[in-house]
């Protein structure tokens, strides 16, 4: 999350008493969804209270997580995990938990990238290379198409007709792949 794009540091977002968020980089009001999108893009930002200049980034990120969790669909944070996390507050190990969680998430991201590279590399020099490449593209398109509204990807923005088009395109790609597999077999 340390990727800087347009400036020399984090984008400063001011939160006003009326709960509005103001992006000082673009000189415009934004929403929590905008901040969630910036996070997914790897943009670094800092949210400060407009009156006191206090850093409230942690609170705002927690609020984004709560909104994401409250939206319909599958929750990312299981109840048992939340119970365990809550039980760690006030515990003698509380100070170690943030570092552990951050290291665990970094490890998860690295493993995710390694898995993707391994899948791509495993088929790079085989007769199935083209099929593997298309399967990976279909997998990525499918994960974006089935993300809930507001979670990025083209499926979330374009509405029902764009999702229908994406599903139709995926079905066509799947039919094409099935035909190729049948020809090989």
Coordinates of N, CA and C in Angstrom, one line a residue:
X1 N 0.8 -1.2 0.0 CA 0.0 0.0 0.0 C 0.9 1.2 0.0
X2 N 2.1 1.2 -0.4 CA 3.0 2.3 -0.3 C 3.2 2.9 -1.7
X3 N 2.4 2.6 -2.7 CA 2.6 3.0 -4.0 C 2.2 4.5 -4.1
X4 N 3.1 5.4 -4.5 CA 2.7 6.8 -4.7 C 2.6 7.0 -6.2
X5 N 1.5 7.7 -6.6 CA 1.3 7.9 -8.0 C 1.5 9.3 -8.5
X6 N 0.7 10.2 -7.9 CA 0.6 11.6 -8.5 C 1.5 12.6 -7.7
X7 N 1.8 12.3 -6.5 CA 2.6 13.3 -5.7 C 3.8 12.6 -5.0
X8 N 4.3 13.4 -4.1 CA 5.5 13.0 -3.3 C 5.1 12.4 -2.0
X9 N 4.2 11.6 -1.9 CA 3.8 11.1 -0.6 C 2.3 10.8 -0.6
X10 N 1.8 10.5 0.6 CA 0.4 10.1 0.6 C -0.5 11.3 0.3
X11 N -1.6 11.0 -0.3 CA -2.7 11.9 -0.6 C -3.3 12.3 0.7
X12 N -3.5 13.6 0.9 CA -4.1 14.1 2.2 C -5.6 14.2 1.9
X13 N -6.4 13.5 2.8 CA -7.8 13.6 2.7 C -8.3 14.2 4.0
X14 N -9.1 15.3 3.9 CA -9.6 16.0 5.1 C -11.0 15.5 5.4
X15 N -11.3 15.2 6.6 CA -12.6 14.8 7.0 C -13.2 15.9 7.9
X16 N -14.3 16.5 7.4 CA -15.0 17.6 8.1 C -16.0 17.1 9.1
X17 N -16.5 18.0 9.9 CA -17.4 17.7 11.0 C -18.7 17.1 10.4
X18 N -19.1 17.5 9.2 CA -20.3 17.0 8.5 C -20.1 15.7 7.9
X19 N -18.9 15.0 8.2 CA -18.5 13.7 7.7 C -18.1 13.6 6.3
X20 N -18.0 14.8 5.6 CA -17.6 14.8 4.2 C -16.1 14.7 4.2
X21 N -15.6 14.0 3.1 CA -14.2 13.7 2.9 C -13.7 14.6 1.7
X22 N -12.6 15.3 1.9 CA -12.1 16.2 0.8 C -10.7 15.8 0.4
X23 N -10.6 15.4 -0.9 CA -9.3 15.0 -1.4 C -8.5 16.2 -1.8
X24 N -7.4 16.5 -1.1 CA -6.7 17.7 -1.4 C -5.9 17.6 -2.7
X25 N -5.6 16.4 -3.2 CA -4.9 16.2 -4.4 C -5.8 16.6 -5.6
X26 N -7.1 16.2 -5.6 CA -8.0 16.5 -6.7 C -8.9 17.7 -6.5
X27 N -8.8 18.2 -5.2 CA -9.7 19.3 -4.8 C -11.1 19.0 -5.0
X28 N -11.5 17.8 -4.6 CA -12.9 17.4 -4.7 C -13.3 16.6 -3.5
X29 N -14.7 16.6 -3.3 CA -15.2 15.7 -2.2 C -15.3 14.3 -2.7
X30 N -15.0 13.4 -1.9 CA -15.0 11.9 -2.2 C -15.8 11.2 -1.2
X31 N -16.0 9.9 -1.4 CA -16.7 9.0 -0.5 C -15.8 7.9 0.0
X32 N -16.3 7.1 0.9 CA -15.5 6.0 1.4 C -15.2 5.0 0.3
X33 N -16.2 4.9 -0.7 CA -15.9 4.0 -1.8 C -14.7 4.5 -2.6
X34 N -14.5 5.8 -2.7 CA -13.4 6.3 -3.4 C -12.1 5.9 -2.7
X35 N -12.1 6.0 -1.4 CA -10.9 5.6 -0.6 C -10.7 4.1 -0.7
X36 N -11.7 3.3 -0.7 CA -11.6 1.9 -0.9 C -10.9 1.6 -2.3
X37 N -11.4 2.3 -3.3 CA -10.8 2.1 -4.6 C -9.3 2.5 -4.6
X38 N -9.0 3.6 -4.0 CA -7.6 4.1 -3.9 C -6.8 3.0 -3.2
X39 N -7.3 2.4 -2.2 CA -6.6 1.4 -1.5 C -6.3 0.2 -2.4
X40 N -7.3 -0.2 -3.1 CA -7.2 -1.4 -4.1 C -6.1 -1.1 -5.2
X41 N -6.0 0.2 -5.5 CA -5.1 0.7 -6.6 C -3.7 0.8 -6.0
X42 N -3.5 0.7 -4.7 CA -2.2 0.9 -4.0 C -1.9 2.3 -3.8
X43 N -2.8 3.2 -3.9 CA -2.6 4.6 -3.6 C -2.5 4.8 -2.1
X44 N -1.5 5.5 -1.6 CA -1.3 5.8 -0.2 C -2.0 7.1 0.1
X45 N -2.8 7.1 1.2 CA -3.4 8.3 1.6 C -3.5 8.4 3.1
X46 N -3.7 9.6 3.6 CA -3.7 9.9 5.0 C -5.0 10.7 5.2
X47 N -5.9 10.3 6.2 CA -7.1 11.0 6.5 C -6.9 11.8 7.7
X48 N -7.1 13.1 7.7 CA -6.9 13.9 8.9 C -8.2 14.7 9.2
X49 N -8.4 14.9 10.5 CA -9.6 15.7 10.9 C -9.3 17.1 10.5
X50 N -10.2 17.7 9.8 CA -10.0 19.0 9.2 C -9.8 20.1 10.3
X51 N -10.4 19.9 11.5 CA -10.4 20.9 12.5 C -9.1 20.7 13.4
X52 N -8.8 19.5 13.8 CA -7.7 19.3 14.7 C -6.4 18.8 14.0
X53 N -6.5 18.4 12.8 CA -5.4 17.9 12.0 C -4.9 16.6 12.5
X54 N -5.7 15.9 13.4 CA -5.4 14.6 13.9 C -5.5 13.5 12.8
X55 N -4.5 12.6 12.8 CA -4.5 11.5 11.8 C -5.6 10.5 12.2
X56 N -6.6 10.4 11.4 CA -7.8 9.4 11.7 C -7.8 8.4 10.6
X57 N -6.7 8.1 9.9 CA -6.7 7.1 8.9 C -7.2 5.7 9.4
X58 N -6.7 5.3 10.5 CA -7.0 4.0 11.1 C -8.6 3.9 11.2
X59 N -9.2 4.9 11.8 CA -10.6 4.9 12.0 C -11.4 4.8 10.7
X60 N -10.9 5.5 9.7 CA -11.6 5.6 8.4 C -11.4 4.2 7.7
X61 N -10.2 3.6 7.8 CA -10.0 2.3 7.1 C -10.9 1.3 7.8
X62 N -11.0 1.3 9.1 CA -11.9 0.4 9.9 C -13.3 0.6 9.4
X63 N -13.7 1.9 9.2 CA -15.1 2.1 8.8 C -15.3 1.5 7.4
X64 N -14.3 1.6 6.5 CA -14.5 1.0 5.2 C -14.6 -0.5 5.3
X65 N -13.9 -1.1 6.2 CA -14.0 -2.6 6.3 C -15.4 -2.9 6.8
X66 N -15.9 -2.1 7.8 CA -17.3 -2.4 8.3 C -18.3 -2.2 7.2
X67 N -18.2 -1.3 6.4 CA -19.1 -1.1 5.3 C -19.0 -2.3 4.3
X68 N -17.8 -2.7 4.0 CA -17.6 -3.8 3.1 C -18.2 -5.1 3.7
X69 N -18.0 -5.3 4.9 CA -18.6 -6.5 5.6 C -20.1 -6.4 5.7
X70 N -20.7 -5.2 5.8 CA -22.1 -5.1 5.9 C -22.9 -5.3 4.6
X71 N -22.2 -5.1 3.5 CA -22.8 -5.3 2.2 C -23.2 -6.8 2.0
X72 N -24.1 -7.0 1.2 CA -24.6 -8.4 1.0 C -23.5 -9.3 0.5
X73 N -23.7 -10.5 0.5 CA -22.7 -11.5 0.0 C -21.9 -12.1 1.1
X74 N -20.7 -12.6 0.7 CA -19.9 -13.3 1.6 C -19.0 -12.4 2.4
X75 N -19.0 -12.5 3.7 CA -18.1 -11.7 4.5 C -16.7 -12.3 4.5
X76 N -15.7 -11.4 4.5 CA -14.3 -11.8 4.5 C -13.8 -12.2 5.9
X77 N -14.3 -11.6 6.9 CA -13.9 -11.8 8.3 C -14.9 -12.7 9.0
X78 N -14.4 -14.0 9.2 CA -15.3 -14.9 9.8 C -15.6 -14.6 11.3
X79 N -16.8 -14.9 11.8 CA -17.2 -14.6 13.2 C -16.1 -15.1 14.2
X80 N -15.6 -16.3 14.0 CA -14.6 -16.8 15.0 C -13.4 -16.0 15.0
X81 N -12.9 -15.5 13.8 CA -11.8 -14.6 13.8 C -12.0 -13.3 14.5
X82 N -13.2 -12.8 14.3 CA -13.6 -11.5 15.0 C -13.6 -11.7 16.5
X83 N -14.1 -12.8 16.9 CA -14.2 -13.1 18.4 C -12.7 -13.2 18.9
X84 N -11.9 -13.9 18.2 CA -10.5 -14.1 18.6 C -9.8 -12.7 18.7
X85 N -10.0 -11.9 17.7 CA -9.4 -10.6 17.6 C -9.9 -9.7 18.8
X86 N -11.2 -9.7 19.1 CA -11.7 -9.0 20.2 C -11.1 -9.5 21.5
X87 N -11.0 -10.8 21.6 CA -10.4 -11.3 22.9 C -9.0 -10.9 23.1
X88 N -8.3 -10.5 22.1 CA -6.9 -10.1 22.2 C -6.8 -8.6 22.8
X89 N -7.8 -7.8 22.7 CA -7.7 -6.5 23.3 C -7.6 -6.6 24.8
X90 N -6.6 -5.9 25.3 CA -6.3 -5.9 26.7 C -5.4 -7.1 27.1
X91 N -5.2 -8.0 26.2 CA -4.3 -9.2 26.5 C -2.9 -8.7 26.5
X92 N -2.0 -9.5 27.2 CA -0.6 -9.1 27.3 C 0.1 -9.2 25.9
X93 N -0.6 -9.9 25.0 CA 0.0 -10.1 23.6 C -0.6 -9.1 22.6
X94 N -1.4 -8.2 23.1 CA -2.1 -7.2 22.2 C -1.1 -6.5 21.3
X95 N 0.1 -6.1 21.9 CA 1.0 -5.3 21.1 C 1.6 -6.1 20.0
X96 N 1.6 -7.4 20.0 CA 2.2 -8.2 19.0 C 1.3 -8.5 17.8
X97 N 0.0 -8.4 18.1 CA -1.0 -8.8 17.1 C -0.9 -8.0 15.8
X98 N -0.8 -6.6 15.9 CA -0.8 -5.9 14.6 C 0.4 -6.3 13.7
X99 N 1.6 -6.5 14.2 CA 2.7 -6.9 13.4 C 2.5 -8.3 12.9
X100 N 1.9 -9.2 13.7 CA 1.6 -10.6 13.2 C 0.6 -10.6 12.1
X101 N -0.5 -9.8 12.2 CA -1.5 -9.7 11.2 C -0.9 -9.1 9.9
X102 N -0.1 -8.1 10.0 CA 0.5 -7.5 8.9 C 1.4 -8.4 8.1
X103 N 2.3 -9.1 8.9 CA 3.2 -10.1 8.3 C 2.4 -11.3 7.6
X104 N 1.3 -11.7 8.3 CA 0.5 -12.8 7.7 C -0.1 -12.3 6.4
X105 N -0.6 -11.1 6.4 CA -1.3 -10.6 5.1 C -0.2 -10.4 4.0
X106 N 1.0 -10.0 4.4 CA 2.0 -9.8 3.4 C 2.4 -11.2 2.8
X107 N 2.5 -12.2 3.7 CA 2.8 -13.6 3.3 C 1.7 -14.1 2.4
X108 N 0.4 -13.8 2.7 CA -0.7 -14.3 1.9 C -0.6 -13.7 0.5
X109 N -0.3 -12.4 0.4 CA -0.2 -11.7 -0.9 C 1.0 -12.3 -1.7
X110 N 2.1 -12.6 -1.1 CA 3.3 -13.2 -1.8 C 2.9 -14.5 -2.3
X111 N 2.2 -15.3 -1.5 CA 1.8 -16.7 -1.9 C 0.9 -16.6 -3.0
X112 N 0.0 -15.7 -3.0 CA -1.0 -15.5 -4.1 C -0.2 -15.2 -5.4
X113 N 0.7 -14.3 -5.4 CA 1.5 -14.0 -6.6 C 2.4 -15.2 -7.0
X114 N 3.0 -15.9 -6.1 CA 3.7 -17.1 -6.4 C 2.9 -18.2 -7.1
X115 N 1.7 -18.3 -6.5 CA 0.8 -19.3 -7.1 C 0.4 -18.9 -8.6
X116 N 0.1 -17.7 -8.8 CA -0.2 -17.2 -10.1 C 1.0 -17.4 -11.1
X117 N 2.2 -17.1 -10.6 CA 3.4 -17.3 -11.4 C 3.7 -18.8 -11.7
X118 N 3.4 -19.6 -10.7 CA 3.7 -21.0 -10.8 C 2.7 -21.6 -11.9
X119 N 1.5 -21.2 -11.8 CA 0.5 -21.7 -12.8 C 0.9 -21.3 -14.2
X120 N 1.2 -20.0 -14.3 CA 1.6 -19.5 -15.6 C 2.9 -20.2 -16.1
X121 N 3.9 -20.4 -15.2 CA 5.1 -21.0 -15.6 C 5.0 -22.5 -15.9
X122 N 4.1 -23.2 -15.2 CA 4.0 -24.6 -15.4 C 3.5 -25.0 -16.8
X123 N 2.8 -24.1 -17.4 CA 2.3 -24.4 -18.7 C 3.0 -23.6 -19.8
X124 N 4.0 -22.9 -19.5 CA 4.7 -22.0 -20.4 C 5.3 -22.7 -21.6
X125 N 5.8 -23.9 -21.4 CA 6.5 -24.6 -22.5 C 5.8 -25.9 -22.8
X126 N 4.5 -26.0 -22.7 CA 3.7 -27.2 -23.0 C 2.7 -26.9 -24.1
X127 N 2.2 -28.0 -24.7 CA 1.2 -27.8 -25.7 C -0.1 -27.1 -25.1
X128 N -0.2 -27.1 -23.8 CA -1.4 -26.6 -23.2 C -1.2 -25.1 -22.8
X129 N -0.1 -24.5 -23.2 CA 0.2 -23.2 -22.8 C -0.9 -22.2 -23.1
X130 N -1.5 -22.3 -24.3 CA -2.5 -21.3 -24.7 C -3.8 -21.6 -23.9
X131 N -4.1 -22.8 -23.7 CA -5.3 -23.1 -22.9 C -5.1 -22.6 -21.4
X132 N -3.9 -22.8 -20.9 CA -3.7 -22.4 -19.5 C -3.8 -20.9 -19.4
X133 N -3.2 -20.2 -20.5 CA -3.3 -18.7 -20.5 C -4.7 -18.2 -20.5
X134 N -5.5 -18.9 -21.3 CA -6.9 -18.5 -21.4 C -7.7 -18.8 -20.2
X135 N -7.4 -19.9 -19.6 CA -8.0 -20.3 -18.3 C -7.7 -19.2 -17.3
X136 N -6.5 -18.8 -17.2 CA -6.1 -17.8 -16.2 C -6.9 -16.5 -16.5
X137 N -7.0 -16.1 -17.8 CA -7.7 -14.9 -18.1 C -9.2 -15.0 -17.8
X138 N -9.8 -16.2 -18.0 CA -11.2 -16.5 -17.7 C -11.3 -16.4 -16.1
X139 N -10.4 -17.0 -15.4 CA -10.5 -17.0 -14.0 C -10.4 -15.5 -13.4
X140 N -9.5 -14.7 -14.0 CA -9.5 -13.3 -13.5 C -10.7 -12.6 -13.9
X141 N -11.2 -12.8 -15.1 CA -12.5 -12.1 -15.5 C -13.6 -12.6 -14.7
X142 N -13.7 -13.8 -14.3 CA -14.8 -14.4 -13.5 C -14.7 -13.8 -12.1
X143 N -13.5 -13.7 -11.6 CA -13.5 -13.1 -10.2 C -13.9 -11.7 -10.2
X144 N -13.6 -10.9 -11.2 CA -14.0 -9.5 -11.3 C -15.5 -9.5 -11.6
X145 N -16.0 -10.3 -12.4 CA -17.5 -10.3 -12.8 C -18.4 -10.6 -11.6
X146 N -17.9 -11.5 -10.7 CA -18.7 -11.9 -9.6 C -18.4 -11.1 -8.3
X147 N -17.6 -10.0 -8.4 CA -17.4 -9.2 -7.2 C -18.6 -8.4 -6.9
X148 N -19.0 -8.2 -5.6 CA -20.1 -7.4 -5.3 C -19.9 -5.9 -5.8
X149 N -21.0 -5.2 -5.9 CA -20.9 -3.8 -6.3 C -19.9 -3.0 -5.5
X150 N -19.2 -2.2 -6.2 CA -18.3 -1.3 -5.5 C -16.9 -1.9 -5.2
X151 N -16.7 -3.2 -5.6 CA -15.4 -3.8 -5.3 C -14.5 -3.8 -6.5
X152 N -14.7 -2.9 -7.5 CA -13.8 -2.8 -8.6 C -14.2 -3.8 -9.7
X153 N -13.4 -3.7 -10.8 CA -13.7 -4.6 -11.9 C -14.8 -4.0 -12.8
X154 N -14.9 -4.4 -14.0 CA -15.8 -3.9 -14.9 C -17.3 -4.3 -14.6
X155 N -17.4 -5.4 -14.0 CA -18.8 -5.9 -13.7 C -19.5 -5.0 -12.6
X156 N -18.7 -4.4 -11.8 CA -19.4 -3.6 -10.7 C -19.8 -2.3 -11.2
X157 N -19.2 -1.8 -12.2 CA -19.5 -0.4 -12.7 C -20.6 -0.3 -13.7
X158 N -20.6 -1.2 -14.7 CA -21.4 -1.1 -15.8 C -22.8 -1.4 -15.7
X159 N -23.3 -2.0 -14.6 CA -24.7 -2.3 -14.4 C -25.0 -3.7 -15.0
X160 N -26.3 -4.0 -15.1 CA -26.8 -5.3 -15.5 C -26.4 -5.6 -16.9
X161 N -26.5 -4.7 -17.9 CA -26.2 -5.0 -19.3 C -24.8 -5.4 -19.5
X162 N -23.9 -4.7 -18.8 CA -22.5 -4.9 -18.9 C -22.1 -6.3 -18.3
X163 N -22.8 -6.6 -17.2 CA -22.6 -8.0 -16.6 C -23.1 -9.0 -17.5
X164 N -24.2 -8.8 -18.1 CA -24.8 -9.8 -19.1 C -23.8 -10.0 -20.2
X165 N -23.2 -8.9 -20.7 CA -22.2 -9.0 -21.8 C -21.0 -9.8 -21.4
X166 N -20.5 -9.5 -20.1 CA -19.4 -10.2 -19.6 C -19.7 -11.7 -19.5
X167 N -20.8 -12.0 -19.0 CA -21.2 -13.4 -18.8 C -21.3 -14.1 -20.2
X168 N -21.9 -13.4 -21.1 CA -22.0 -14.0 -22.5 C -20.6 -14.2 -23.0
X169 N -19.7 -13.2 -22.8 CA -18.3 -13.4 -23.3 C -17.6 -14.5 -22.6
X170 N -17.8 -14.7 -21.3 CA -17.2 -15.8 -20.6 C -17.7 -17.1 -21.1
X171 N -19.0 -17.2 -21.4 CA -19.6 -18.4 -21.9 C -19.1 -18.8 -23.2
X172 N -18.9 -17.7 -24.1 CA -18.3 -18.0 -25.4 C -16.8 -18.5 -25.3
X173 N -16.1 -17.9 -24.4 CA -14.7 -18.4 -24.1 C -14.7 -19.8 -23.6
X174 N -15.6 -20.1 -22.7 CA -15.7 -21.4 -22.2 C -16.0 -22.4 -23.2
X175 N -17.0 -22.1 -24.1 CA -17.3 -23.0 -25.2 C -16.2 -23.2 -26.1
X176 N -15.4 -22.2 -26.4 CA -14.3 -22.3 -27.3 C -13.2 -23.2 -26.7
X177 N -13.0 -23.0 -25.4 CA -12.0 -23.9 -24.7 C -12.4 -25.3 -24.7
X178 N -13.7 -25.5 -24.4 CA -14.2 -26.9 -24.4 C -14.0 -27.6 -25.8
X179 N -14.3 -26.8 -26.8 CA -14.1 -27.3 -28.2 C -12.7 -27.7 -28.4
X180 N -11.7 -26.8 -28.0 CA -10.3 -27.1 -28.1 C -9.9 -28.4 -27.3
X181 N -10.4 -28.5 -26.1 CA -10.1 -29.6 -25.3 C -10.6 -30.9 -26.0
X182 N -11.8 -30.9 -26.5 CA -12.4 -32.0 -27.2 C -11.5 -32.4 -28.4
X183 N -11.0 -31.4 -29.1 CA -10.2 -31.7 -30.3 C -8.9 -32.4 -29.9
X184 N -8.3 -32.0 -28.7 CA -7.1 -32.6 -28.2 C -7.3 -34.0 -27.7
X185 N -8.5 -34.3 -27.2 CA -8.8 -35.6 -26.6 C -9.2 -36.6 -27.6

